Amino acid sequence: MALQSFGLIFFILLAVGMPLYLVLGGTAVFMYWLNGDPVVGVFQKMLDGLNSDTLLAVPFFVMAAAFMEKGGVAKAMIDLVALLVGRVRGGMAIVAIVACTLFAAICGSSVATAMAMGAIMVPAMRARNYPMPFSLGILAASGTLGILIPPSLAMILYALIAEESVPRLFLAGVVPGIMQASIFVAYAMYYSYRYKLPREETQHYPPGYRRMVVVRALPALSLPLIVIIGVYGGFVTVTEASVLTAVTALLIGVFFYKGFPLRATLGEIADAVRSAAVITIIIATALAFAQWLTASGVPAAIVSYIAEIGLKPWQFLMIVNILLIIMGMFLETVSIMLISLPILIPLLHPLGIDPIHFAVVMTINMELALLTAPVGLNLFVLSNVSKTPLSVVTKGVFPLECLLFALLMLVTYVPEISLWLPNLVYGK
Amino acid sequence: MLSKFLRQIVGLIGLVTMLLYFYQIVSTWLFHAYSIYWFAEVAVYALTWAMFVASADLVKIDGHIRADFCVSRFSNPTQRWCEVFNCTVGLCFGLLMLWYGWQLAYDAWDWDERSPTGLAFPLWIYYTAAPISGALLTYRYIERLWLYLTAYDPQSMALTSNEVM
């Protein structure tokens, strides 16, 4: 009875467009009340669950992303990459992918990556007469690297719900992230040669120009080093790295790139905290919801059902991938993760699936969700930035979505791709 | 007015928290004698408190994530009544959060409940996030409910979703 009530209430509330925190919190309150548990437990869990040092990394990385987006970091990176790889055929597409990869290494958000890169790269690619669907597809798909390459907000969310190590999760995203960027570069090169996209003309830069571009990019390039050297050198925790990244991004954005004035800082921070608050309140209610879910025995019932029908891990992963892709069409990423993880995480151990490996599978699914119509947010971002119909972006992103799906299959069934690096650094 | 005030409070807490945490990291490395170990713990309480309160105020700008795929396909009158229902549930949730949050904060104050650290931070201060957030939620949902019942404008009140990741 409780289970049926739960399922019914949950999906009705979702369908009528109720905010997700209210769906999770409201369901938790109702189920506590239905089971005769004290309702105060919901609010106690919300407050206690948020009392976590790891959670602070979310607002600080969101602050860092805002400072970088406004601060002119993206332009410095693009100039550097254009200098290095811009002269091959279709060079601007490769510049877009490599610059997105670099930006992803300092920013944990896919939307921020697509927005920052799109604002600069769309006019550049348009000026060179690149086909718009191709340009927008490349930018939308490469922007999703923001949540795969560390630091990643998606991985931090996963760590909070699954109680996993954030540095280990970050490392697990590195190899698949580099693979994704390489696959996209290969596709861009193939497309450029096939459709004879223009080469960049050999430019005669004024003396000192190259040096100036490199020097200008150095502060931006120092940002990923804070996470890499700081966290993996054992000097700081992930939260401390997020604080250092935010402070450094603020200083170089205001004083070096002069992207925004110092007096605008308070407003930028307030907006970043509010953005983080959108996620935080969902985490809080998801934790209360997960507590009820675990106590209700739903995951245990699913585990015994799986054992009964003899479901193999590969079959389970296939089913989960299909479900996540379907959910990705209709829900956005935070919702998918916080709805599905409390149910899926307890099933991993009995099936012998490594939660770190599963985190990468989940994240690539979230990347696909960002690109899948009708609710793929990166599609909207690029459509808005370029003032182009959504159908143009959707058309351009389709081949890259297929490639991303192929990568998902590879990562799902070859766990070593995700686990090799964390196991190498931390041991099994 | 209230939103502007809350935005400034939240911005200030964010800035102070970032600077305190930064000071703690740098002082731990460079001048250990001047390091204040409890800054990080206070930062957790302060920023979480700020996010809790900020999240309640987001109701005003419809800033919360929702799955609008289904409801956006409904006719305008249906959408309107769905939102009236959502606001009513939100209002009840706000009231429950205010009531139970108050109980939690009061009990923590009454029993002098403190964090199990060297700082022994009085937890009632942190727990006030729930009643304050609950009160704000209640106020914002009453405001929104009133708007949807008396002045629904399909042009400007269409459902939207947002995302930060």
Coordinates of C-alpha atoms in Angstrom, one line a residue:
Chain A
M1 CA 0.0 0.0 0.0
A2 CA 2.7 2.4 1.0
L3 CA 4.7 1.7 -2.1
Q4 CA 1.7 2.2 -4.4
S5 CA 0.9 5.5 -2.6
F6 CA 4.4 6.6 -3.0
G7 CA 4.6 5.9 -6.7
L8 CA 1.3 7.5 -7.4
I9 CA 1.9 10.7 -5.4
F10 CA 5.4 11.1 -6.7
F11 CA 4.6 10.9 -10.4
I12 CA 1.4 13.0 -10.2
L13 CA 3.3 15.8 -8.4
L14 CA 6.1 15.7 -11.0
A15 CA 3.6 15.8 -13.9
V16 CA 1.8 18.9 -12.6
G17 CA 5.0 20.8 -12.7
M18 CA 5.6 21.0 -9.0
P19 CA 9.2 22.2 -8.1
L20 CA 11.4 19.1 -7.5
Y21 CA 12.3 20.0 -3.9
L22 CA 8.6 20.1 -3.1
V23 CA 8.0 16.8 -4.8
L24 CA 10.7 15.1 -2.8
G25 CA 10.0 16.9 0.4
G26 CA 6.2 16.6 0.1
T27 CA 6.4 12.9 -0.7
A28 CA 8.8 12.4 2.2
V29 CA 6.5 14.2 4.6
F30 CA 3.4 12.3 3.4
M31 CA 5.2 8.9 3.6
Y32 CA 6.5 9.6 7.1
W33 CA 3.0 10.6 8.2
L34 CA 1.5 7.5 6.5
N35 CA 4.0 5.2 8.2
G36 CA 3.4 6.8 11.6
D37 CA 6.9 8.2 11.8
P38 CA 7.5 11.6 13.4
V39 CA 7.4 14.2 10.6
V40 CA 10.0 16.3 12.4
G41 CA 12.4 13.6 11.2
V42 CA 12.1 15.0 7.6
F43 CA 13.3 18.5 8.6
Q44 CA 15.9 17.1 11.0
K45 CA 17.4 15.0 8.2
M46 CA 17.3 18.0 5.8
L47 CA 19.3 20.1 8.3
D48 CA 21.7 17.4 9.4
G49 CA 22.3 16.2 5.9
L50 CA 23.4 19.6 4.7
N51 CA 25.9 20.0 7.6
S52 CA 28.7 18.7 5.4
D53 CA 32.0 20.2 4.4
T54 CA 31.8 18.5 1.0
L55 CA 28.6 20.3 0.1
L56 CA 30.3 23.7 0.4
A57 CA 32.3 22.8 -2.7
V58 CA 29.0 23.3 -4.7
P59 CA 28.5 27.1 -3.9
F60 CA 32.2 27.8 -4.2
F61 CA 32.6 26.1 -7.6
V62 CA 29.4 27.9 -8.8
M63 CA 31.0 31.2 -7.6
A64 CA 34.2 30.3 -9.5
A65 CA 32.2 29.5 -12.7
A66 CA 30.4 32.9 -12.4
F67 CA 33.6 34.8 -11.9
M68 CA 35.2 32.9 -14.9
E69 CA 32.3 33.5 -17.1
K70 CA 32.1 37.2 -16.4
G71 CA 35.8 37.7 -16.0
G72 CA 37.1 37.1 -19.5
V73 CA 38.9 33.8 -18.8
A74 CA 37.2 32.1 -21.7
K75 CA 38.6 34.6 -24.3
A76 CA 42.1 34.2 -23.0
M77 CA 41.9 30.5 -23.4
I78 CA 40.4 30.6 -26.8
D79 CA 43.1 33.0 -28.1
L80 CA 45.8 30.6 -26.8
V81 CA 44.2 27.5 -28.3
A82 CA 43.6 29.3 -31.7
L83 CA 47.3 30.2 -31.7
L84 CA 48.3 26.6 -31.2
V85 CA 45.8 24.5 -33.3
G86 CA 43.7 27.1 -35.3
R87 CA 45.5 26.7 -38.6
V88 CA 44.3 23.2 -39.7
R89 CA 41.2 22.8 -41.8
G90 CA 38.1 23.5 -39.7
G91 CA 40.5 24.8 -37.1
M92 CA 37.9 26.9 -35.3
A93 CA 35.9 23.8 -34.5
I94 CA 38.9 22.1 -33.0
V95 CA 39.6 25.3 -31.1
A96 CA 36.1 25.2 -29.7
I97 CA 36.4 21.6 -28.5
V98 CA 39.9 22.1 -26.9
A99 CA 38.9 25.4 -25.3
C100 CA 35.7 23.7 -23.9
T101 CA 37.9 20.9 -22.5
L102 CA 40.2 23.4 -20.8
F103 CA 37.3 25.5 -19.5
A104 CA 35.7 22.3 -18.2
A105 CA 38.9 21.7 -16.2
I106 CA 38.2 24.9 -14.2
C107 CA 34.5 25.0 -14.2
G108 CA 32.2 22.2 -13.0
S109 CA 29.1 23.2 -15.0
S110 CA 28.2 22.2 -18.5
V111 CA 25.8 25.1 -19.0
A112 CA 28.4 27.7 -17.9
T113 CA 30.9 26.1 -20.3
A114 CA 28.5 26.1 -23.2
M115 CA 27.5 29.7 -22.4
A116 CA 31.0 31.1 -22.0
M117 CA 32.4 29.4 -25.1
G118 CA 29.3 29.9 -27.2
A119 CA 29.3 33.6 -26.7
I120 CA 32.8 33.9 -28.2
M121 CA 33.0 31.0 -30.6
V122 CA 29.6 31.3 -32.4
P123 CA 30.5 34.7 -33.9
A124 CA 34.0 33.5 -34.8
M125 CA 32.6 30.4 -36.6
R126 CA 29.9 32.3 -38.3
A127 CA 32.4 34.8 -39.6
R128 CA 34.3 31.9 -41.3
N129 CA 31.1 30.6 -42.9
Y130 CA 31.1 27.3 -41.0
P131 CA 27.6 25.6 -41.3
M132 CA 25.6 26.8 -38.3
P133 CA 24.2 23.3 -37.4
F134 CA 27.8 21.9 -37.3
S135 CA 29.2 24.9 -35.2
L136 CA 26.3 24.8 -32.7
G137 CA 26.4 21.0 -32.4
I138 CA 30.1 21.1 -31.7
L139 CA 29.7 23.8 -29.0
A140 CA 26.6 22.2 -27.4
A141 CA 28.2 18.8 -27.2
S142 CA 31.7 20.0 -26.1
G143 CA 30.1 22.1 -23.4
T144 CA 28.8 19.0 -21.7
L145 CA 32.4 18.1 -20.9
G146 CA 31.9 20.6 -18.0
I147 CA 30.4 17.8 -15.8
L148 CA 32.7 15.0 -16.9
I149 CA 36.1 16.6 -16.6
P150 CA 37.0 17.5 -13.0
P151 CA 35.9 19.6 -11.1
S152 CA 32.4 18.4 -11.7
L153 CA 29.2 19.5 -9.9
A154 CA 27.5 16.3 -11.0
M155 CA 30.3 14.2 -9.4
I156 CA 30.0 16.2 -6.1
L157 CA 26.2 15.6 -6.0
Y158 CA 26.8 11.9 -6.7
A159 CA 29.4 11.8 -3.9
L160 CA 27.0 13.4 -1.4
I161 CA 24.2 10.9 -2.1
A162 CA 26.4 7.8 -2.6
E163 CA 28.9 8.8 0.2
E164 CA 31.8 8.3 -2.1
S165 CA 35.2 10.0 -2.3
V166 CA 35.1 13.2 -4.4
P167 CA 38.8 13.1 -5.5
R168 CA 38.4 9.5 -6.6
L169 CA 35.2 10.4 -8.6
F170 CA 37.0 13.4 -10.2
L171 CA 39.8 11.1 -11.3
A172 CA 37.4 8.6 -12.8
G173 CA 36.1 11.3 -15.2
V174 CA 39.5 12.2 -16.6
V175 CA 40.1 9.4 -19.1
P176 CA 36.5 9.3 -20.4
G177 CA 36.6 13.1 -20.7
I178 CA 39.8 13.1 -22.8
M179 CA 38.3 10.3 -24.9
Q180 CA 35.2 12.3 -25.5
A181 CA 37.2 15.4 -26.5
S182 CA 39.4 13.3 -28.8
I183 CA 36.3 11.6 -30.5
F184 CA 34.8 15.1 -31.1
V185 CA 38.1 16.4 -32.5
A186 CA 38.2 13.4 -34.9
Y187 CA 34.6 14.1 -36.0
A188 CA 35.4 17.8 -36.5
M189 CA 38.4 16.9 -38.7
Y190 CA 36.5 14.4 -40.7
Y191 CA 33.6 16.9 -41.2
S192 CA 36.0 19.7 -42.1
Y193 CA 37.8 17.7 -44.8
R194 CA 34.6 16.2 -46.2
Y195 CA 32.8 19.6 -46.5
K196 CA 36.0 21.5 -47.2
L197 CA 35.7 24.0 -44.4
P198 CA 38.2 26.9 -44.8
R199 CA 41.7 26.8 -43.3
E200 CA 42.8 29.7 -41.2
E201 CA 45.0 32.0 -43.2
T202 CA 48.6 32.1 -42.1
Q203 CA 48.7 35.3 -40.1
H204 CA 51.7 37.5 -39.7
Y205 CA 51.4 38.4 -36.1
P206 CA 53.0 41.6 -34.9
P207 CA 56.2 41.0 -32.9
G208 CA 55.5 39.9 -29.4
Y209 CA 51.9 38.9 -30.1
R210 CA 52.4 35.2 -29.5
R211 CA 54.1 35.9 -26.2
M212 CA 51.4 38.3 -25.2
V213 CA 48.7 35.6 -25.9
V214 CA 50.6 33.0 -23.8
V215 CA 51.2 35.4 -20.9
R216 CA 47.6 36.5 -20.9
A217 CA 46.4 32.9 -20.8
L218 CA 48.7 31.9 -17.9
P219 CA 46.5 33.0 -15.0
A220 CA 43.6 31.2 -16.6
L221 CA 45.7 28.1 -17.0
S222 CA 46.7 28.3 -13.4
L223 CA 43.1 27.6 -12.3
P224 CA 43.0 23.8 -13.1
L225 CA 46.4 23.4 -11.4
I226 CA 44.8 24.4 -8.1
V227 CA 42.6 21.3 -8.2
I228 CA 45.2 19.0 -9.8
I229 CA 48.1 19.9 -7.6
G230 CA 46.1 20.9 -4.5
V231 CA 43.8 17.9 -4.3
Y232 CA 46.0 15.2 -5.7
G233 CA 49.2 16.5 -4.1
G234 CA 47.4 16.0 -0.8
F235 CA 47.7 19.7 0.1
V236 CA 44.0 20.7 0.2
T237 CA 40.6 19.0 0.4
V238 CA 38.1 19.4 -2.5
T239 CA 36.2 22.1 -0.6
E240 CA 39.4 24.0 0.0
A241 CA 40.3 23.7 -3.6
S242 CA 36.9 25.1 -4.6
V243 CA 37.6 28.1 -2.3
L244 CA 41.0 28.7 -3.7
T245 CA 39.6 28.4 -7.3
A246 CA 36.8 30.9 -6.5
V247 CA 39.2 33.4 -4.9
T248 CA 41.8 33.1 -7.7
A249 CA 39.1 33.4 -10.4
L250 CA 37.7 36.5 -8.6
L251 CA 41.2 38.1 -8.4
I252 CA 42.2 37.4 -12.0
G253 CA 38.7 38.3 -13.3
V254 CA 38.7 41.7 -11.6
F255 CA 42.4 42.7 -11.6
F256 CA 44.0 40.9 -14.5
Y257 CA 41.3 40.5 -17.2
K258 CA 39.2 43.3 -15.8
G259 CA 36.0 41.5 -16.9
F260 CA 33.9 43.0 -14.1
P261 CA 34.5 45.8 -11.5
L262 CA 35.2 44.9 -7.9
R263 CA 32.0 46.6 -6.7
A264 CA 30.0 44.0 -8.7
T265 CA 31.5 41.1 -6.6
L266 CA 28.8 41.1 -3.9
G267 CA 26.0 40.8 -6.5
E268 CA 27.9 38.0 -8.4
I269 CA 28.4 36.1 -5.1
A270 CA 24.7 36.5 -4.1
D271 CA 23.6 35.2 -7.5
A272 CA 26.1 32.3 -7.2
V273 CA 24.8 31.4 -3.7
R274 CA 21.2 31.5 -5.0
S275 CA 22.1 29.3 -7.9
A276 CA 23.8 26.8 -5.5
A277 CA 20.7 27.1 -3.3
V278 CA 18.5 25.7 -6.1
I279 CA 20.6 22.5 -5.9
T280 CA 21.1 22.6 -2.1
I281 CA 17.4 22.5 -1.2
I282 CA 16.8 19.6 -3.6
I283 CA 19.8 17.7 -2.0
A284 CA 18.3 18.4 1.4
T285 CA 14.8 17.0 0.5
A286 CA 16.4 14.2 -1.5
L287 CA 18.3 13.1 1.6
A288 CA 15.1 13.0 3.7
F289 CA 13.4 11.2 0.8
A290 CA 16.3 8.7 0.6
Q291 CA 16.1 8.0 4.3
W292 CA 12.5 7.1 4.0
L293 CA 13.2 5.1 0.8
T294 CA 15.9 3.0 2.5
A295 CA 13.8 2.4 5.6
S296 CA 10.8 1.4 3.5
G297 CA 12.7 -1.4 2.0
V298 CA 12.2 -0.4 -1.6
P299 CA 15.9 -0.9 -2.7
A300 CA 16.0 -4.2 -0.8
A301 CA 12.8 -5.4 -2.5
I302 CA 14.3 -4.5 -5.9
V303 CA 17.5 -6.3 -5.0
S304 CA 15.6 -9.5 -4.2
Y305 CA 13.5 -9.1 -7.3
I306 CA 16.7 -8.8 -9.4
A307 CA 18.1 -11.9 -7.7
E308 CA 14.9 -13.8 -8.3
I309 CA 14.8 -13.1 -12.1
G310 CA 18.6 -13.6 -12.3
L311 CA 19.4 -10.2 -13.8
K312 CA 23.1 -10.0 -14.7
P313 CA 25.1 -6.8 -14.0
W314 CA 25.4 -6.0 -17.8
Q315 CA 21.7 -6.4 -18.2
F316 CA 21.1 -4.1 -15.2
L317 CA 23.4 -1.4 -16.6
M318 CA 21.7 -1.7 -20.0
I319 CA 18.2 -1.2 -18.4
V320 CA 19.5 1.7 -16.3
N321 CA 21.1 3.4 -19.4
I322 CA 17.8 3.1 -21.3
L323 CA 15.8 4.5 -18.3
L324 CA 18.3 7.4 -17.8
I325 CA 18.1 8.3 -21.5
I326 CA 14.3 8.3 -21.4
M327 CA 14.4 10.4 -18.2
G328 CA 16.9 12.7 -19.9
M329 CA 14.4 13.6 -22.6
F330 CA 11.9 15.0 -20.0
L331 CA 13.8 16.0 -16.9
E332 CA 17.0 18.0 -16.3
T333 CA 20.1 16.6 -14.8
V334 CA 19.8 17.6 -11.1
S335 CA 16.3 16.1 -11.0
I336 CA 17.3 12.8 -12.7
M337 CA 20.3 12.3 -10.4
L338 CA 18.5 13.1 -7.2
I339 CA 15.4 11.1 -8.1
S340 CA 17.2 8.0 -9.3
L341 CA 20.4 7.8 -7.1
P342 CA 18.6 7.0 -3.8
I343 CA 17.1 4.0 -5.6
L344 CA 20.0 2.9 -7.7
I345 CA 23.0 3.3 -5.3
P346 CA 21.9 0.5 -2.9
L347 CA 21.6 -1.9 -5.8
L348 CA 25.2 -1.5 -7.0
H349 CA 27.0 -3.5 -4.3
P350 CA 24.8 -6.6 -4.5
L351 CA 25.3 -6.7 -8.2
G352 CA 29.1 -6.2 -7.9
I353 CA 29.1 -2.8 -9.8
D354 CA 31.7 -0.3 -8.6
P355 CA 30.0 2.9 -7.6
I356 CA 32.9 4.9 -9.0
H357 CA 32.4 3.3 -12.4
F358 CA 28.7 3.9 -12.1
A359 CA 29.3 7.6 -11.4
V360 CA 30.9 8.0 -14.8
V361 CA 28.1 6.0 -16.5
M362 CA 25.6 8.3 -14.7
T363 CA 27.5 11.5 -15.7
I364 CA 27.7 10.6 -19.4
N365 CA 24.0 9.9 -19.3
M366 CA 23.6 13.4 -17.8
E367 CA 25.7 14.8 -20.7
L368 CA 23.3 13.1 -23.1
A369 CA 20.3 14.5 -21.2
L370 CA 21.8 18.0 -21.7
L371 CA 21.7 17.4 -25.5
T372 CA 18.4 15.5 -25.9
A373 CA 15.3 17.3 -26.9
P374 CA 12.8 18.4 -25.7
V375 CA 14.5 19.3 -22.4
G376 CA 18.2 19.4 -23.4
L377 CA 19.5 22.6 -21.7
N378 CA 22.7 23.0 -23.8
L379 CA 20.5 23.1 -26.9
F380 CA 18.6 26.1 -25.5
V381 CA 21.8 27.8 -24.4
L382 CA 23.3 27.6 -27.9
S383 CA 20.0 28.5 -29.6
N384 CA 19.7 31.5 -27.4
V385 CA 23.4 32.6 -27.8
S386 CA 23.3 32.3 -31.6
K387 CA 19.7 33.5 -32.1
T388 CA 19.1 30.4 -34.2
P389 CA 16.0 28.1 -34.1
L390 CA 16.3 25.1 -31.8
S391 CA 15.9 22.7 -34.7
V392 CA 19.2 23.9 -36.2
V393 CA 21.1 23.1 -32.9
T394 CA 19.3 19.7 -32.6
K395 CA 20.2 18.8 -36.2
G396 CA 23.9 19.7 -35.6
V397 CA 24.2 17.9 -32.3
F398 CA 22.7 14.6 -33.5
P399 CA 25.9 13.0 -34.9
L400 CA 27.8 14.1 -31.7
E401 CA 25.0 12.6 -29.6
C402 CA 25.5 9.3 -31.5
L403 CA 29.2 9.4 -30.8
L404 CA 28.5 10.2 -27.1
F405 CA 26.2 7.2 -27.0
A406 CA 28.9 5.0 -28.4
L407 CA 31.3 6.3 -25.7
L408 CA 28.6 5.6 -23.1
M409 CA 28.4 2.0 -24.2
L410 CA 32.2 1.7 -24.1
V411 CA 32.4 3.2 -20.7
T412 CA 29.5 1.1 -19.4
Y413 CA 31.0 -2.2 -20.5
V414 CA 34.7 -1.5 -20.0
P415 CA 34.9 -0.3 -16.4
E416 CA 38.7 0.0 -16.6
I417 CA 38.3 3.1 -18.7
S418 CA 36.9 4.9 -15.6
L419 CA 38.6 2.9 -12.9
W420 CA 42.2 2.7 -14.2
L421 CA 43.3 6.2 -13.1
P422 CA 41.6 6.3 -9.6
N423 CA 43.0 2.8 -8.9
L424 CA 46.4 3.8 -10.1
V425 CA 46.5 6.8 -7.8
Y426 CA 44.6 5.5 -4.7
G427 CA 45.0 1.7 -5.2
K428 CA 42.0 -0.6 -5.4
Chain B
M1 CA 12.4 45.1 -1.0
L2 CA 12.6 41.9 1.0
S3 CA 14.3 40.1 -1.9
K4 CA 16.8 42.9 -2.3
F5 CA 17.6 42.8 1.4
L6 CA 17.9 39.0 1.4
R7 CA 20.1 39.1 -1.7
Q8 CA 22.5 41.5 0.1
I9 CA 22.5 39.3 3.2
V10 CA 23.2 36.2 1.2
G11 CA 25.9 37.9 -0.8
L12 CA 27.6 39.2 2.3
I13 CA 27.5 35.8 4.0
G14 CA 29.0 34.3 0.8
L15 CA 31.8 36.8 0.7
V16 CA 32.6 36.6 4.3
T17 CA 32.6 32.8 4.2
M18 CA 34.8 32.7 1.2
L19 CA 37.3 35.1 2.8
L20 CA 37.3 33.3 6.2
Y21 CA 37.8 30.0 4.6
F22 CA 40.6 31.4 2.4
Y23 CA 42.2 32.9 5.4
Q24 CA 42.1 29.5 7.2
I25 CA 43.7 27.7 4.2
V26 CA 46.5 30.2 3.8
S27 CA 47.2 30.6 7.5
T28 CA 47.4 26.8 7.9
W29 CA 50.2 26.8 5.3
L30 CA 52.0 30.0 5.9
F31 CA 51.6 31.2 9.5
H32 CA 50.2 28.3 11.5
A33 CA 50.3 30.2 14.8
Y34 CA 47.7 32.6 13.5
S35 CA 45.4 29.9 12.0
I36 CA 41.9 29.8 13.5
Y37 CA 40.8 26.2 13.2
W38 CA 37.0 26.8 13.6
F39 CA 36.6 29.1 10.6
A40 CA 35.8 26.2 8.3
E41 CA 33.1 24.8 10.6
V42 CA 31.5 28.3 10.9
A43 CA 31.7 28.6 7.1
V44 CA 29.7 25.4 6.7
Y45 CA 26.9 26.6 9.1
A46 CA 26.8 30.1 7.7
L47 CA 26.7 29.2 4.0
T48 CA 24.3 26.4 4.4
W49 CA 22.1 28.7 6.4
A50 CA 22.3 31.3 3.7
M51 CA 21.5 28.8 1.0
F52 CA 18.5 27.5 2.9
V53 CA 17.1 31.0 3.3
A54 CA 17.9 32.0 -0.3
S55 CA 16.2 28.9 -1.6
A56 CA 12.9 30.0 0.0
D57 CA 13.1 33.4 -1.6
L58 CA 13.6 31.8 -5.0
V59 CA 9.8 31.1 -5.1
K60 CA 9.3 34.8 -5.9
I61 CA 11.2 34.5 -9.2
D62 CA 10.0 31.0 -9.9
G63 CA 13.7 30.0 -9.7
H64 CA 13.2 26.4 -8.6
I65 CA 13.8 23.4 -10.9
R66 CA 10.7 21.7 -12.1
A67 CA 9.7 19.2 -14.8
D68 CA 7.6 21.3 -17.0
F69 CA 7.5 19.1 -20.0
C70 CA 4.1 17.7 -19.2
V71 CA 2.4 20.7 -17.7
S72 CA 3.6 23.2 -20.4
R73 CA 1.5 21.2 -22.8
F74 CA -1.7 21.8 -20.8
S75 CA -4.1 24.6 -21.7
N76 CA -3.7 27.9 -19.9
P77 CA -6.6 27.4 -17.4
T78 CA -5.3 23.9 -16.6
Q79 CA -1.8 25.2 -16.1
R80 CA -3.2 27.9 -13.8
W81 CA -5.0 25.4 -11.6
C82 CA -2.0 23.1 -11.5
E83 CA 0.1 26.0 -10.2
V84 CA -2.6 26.9 -7.6
F85 CA -2.3 23.3 -6.4
N86 CA 1.5 23.5 -6.4
C87 CA 1.3 26.7 -4.4
T88 CA -1.1 25.1 -1.9
V89 CA 1.3 22.2 -1.4
G90 CA 4.2 24.7 -1.1
L91 CA 2.3 26.7 1.5
C92 CA 1.6 23.5 3.6
F93 CA 5.2 22.5 3.3
G94 CA 6.3 26.0 4.4
L95 CA 4.0 25.9 7.4
L96 CA 5.3 22.4 8.4
M97 CA 8.9 23.6 8.0
L98 CA 8.1 26.6 10.1
W99 CA 6.5 24.6 12.9
Y100 CA 8.9 21.6 13.0
G101 CA 11.9 23.9 12.3
W102 CA 10.9 26.0 15.3
Q103 CA 10.6 22.9 17.4
L104 CA 14.1 21.8 16.4
A105 CA 15.7 25.2 17.0
Y106 CA 13.9 25.6 20.3
D107 CA 14.9 22.1 21.6
A108 CA 18.5 22.7 20.5
W109 CA 18.5 26.0 22.5
D110 CA 16.6 24.5 25.5
W111 CA 19.0 21.5 25.7
D112 CA 22.0 23.6 24.8
E113 CA 22.8 21.3 22.0
R114 CA 26.3 21.9 20.5
S115 CA 28.5 20.6 17.7
P116 CA 30.8 17.7 18.7
T117 CA 33.9 19.8 17.9
G118 CA 36.4 21.9 19.8
L119 CA 34.3 25.0 18.9
A120 CA 31.1 23.4 20.4
F121 CA 29.0 25.7 18.1
P122 CA 25.5 26.2 19.5
L123 CA 23.3 24.4 17.0
W124 CA 20.1 26.4 17.6
I125 CA 21.7 29.2 15.5
Y126 CA 22.1 26.8 12.6
Y127 CA 18.7 25.2 13.1
T128 CA 17.0 28.6 12.8
A129 CA 17.5 28.2 9.0
A130 CA 14.5 25.9 9.0
P131 CA 11.9 28.1 10.7
I132 CA 13.1 31.3 8.9
S133 CA 13.1 29.4 5.5
G134 CA 9.7 28.0 6.4
A135 CA 8.3 31.4 7.2
L136 CA 9.6 32.8 4.0
L137 CA 8.3 29.9 2.0
T138 CA 4.8 30.4 3.6
Y139 CA 4.9 34.1 2.8
R140 CA 6.1 33.7 -0.8
Y141 CA 3.6 30.9 -1.5
I142 CA 0.7 33.0 -0.1
E143 CA 1.8 35.8 -2.4
R144 CA 2.1 33.5 -5.4
L145 CA -1.2 31.8 -4.7
W146 CA -3.0 35.1 -4.5
L147 CA -1.4 36.2 -7.8
Y148 CA -2.6 33.0 -9.5
L149 CA -6.1 33.2 -8.1
T150 CA -6.7 36.9 -8.8
A151 CA -4.4 38.1 -11.5
Y152 CA -3.4 35.2 -13.8
D153 CA -1.8 36.5 -17.0
P154 CA -0.9 33.6 -19.4
Q155 CA 1.6 35.9 -21.3
S156 CA 3.9 36.6 -18.4
M157 CA 3.2 33.7 -16.1
A158 CA 4.0 30.8 -18.4
L159 CA 5.9 28.0 -16.7
T160 CA 9.7 27.9 -17.1
S161 CA 12.5 25.7 -15.9
N162 CA 16.1 26.4 -15.1
E163 CA 19.2 24.5 -14.4
V164 CA 22.7 25.2 -13.0
M165 CA 24.7 22.2 -14.0

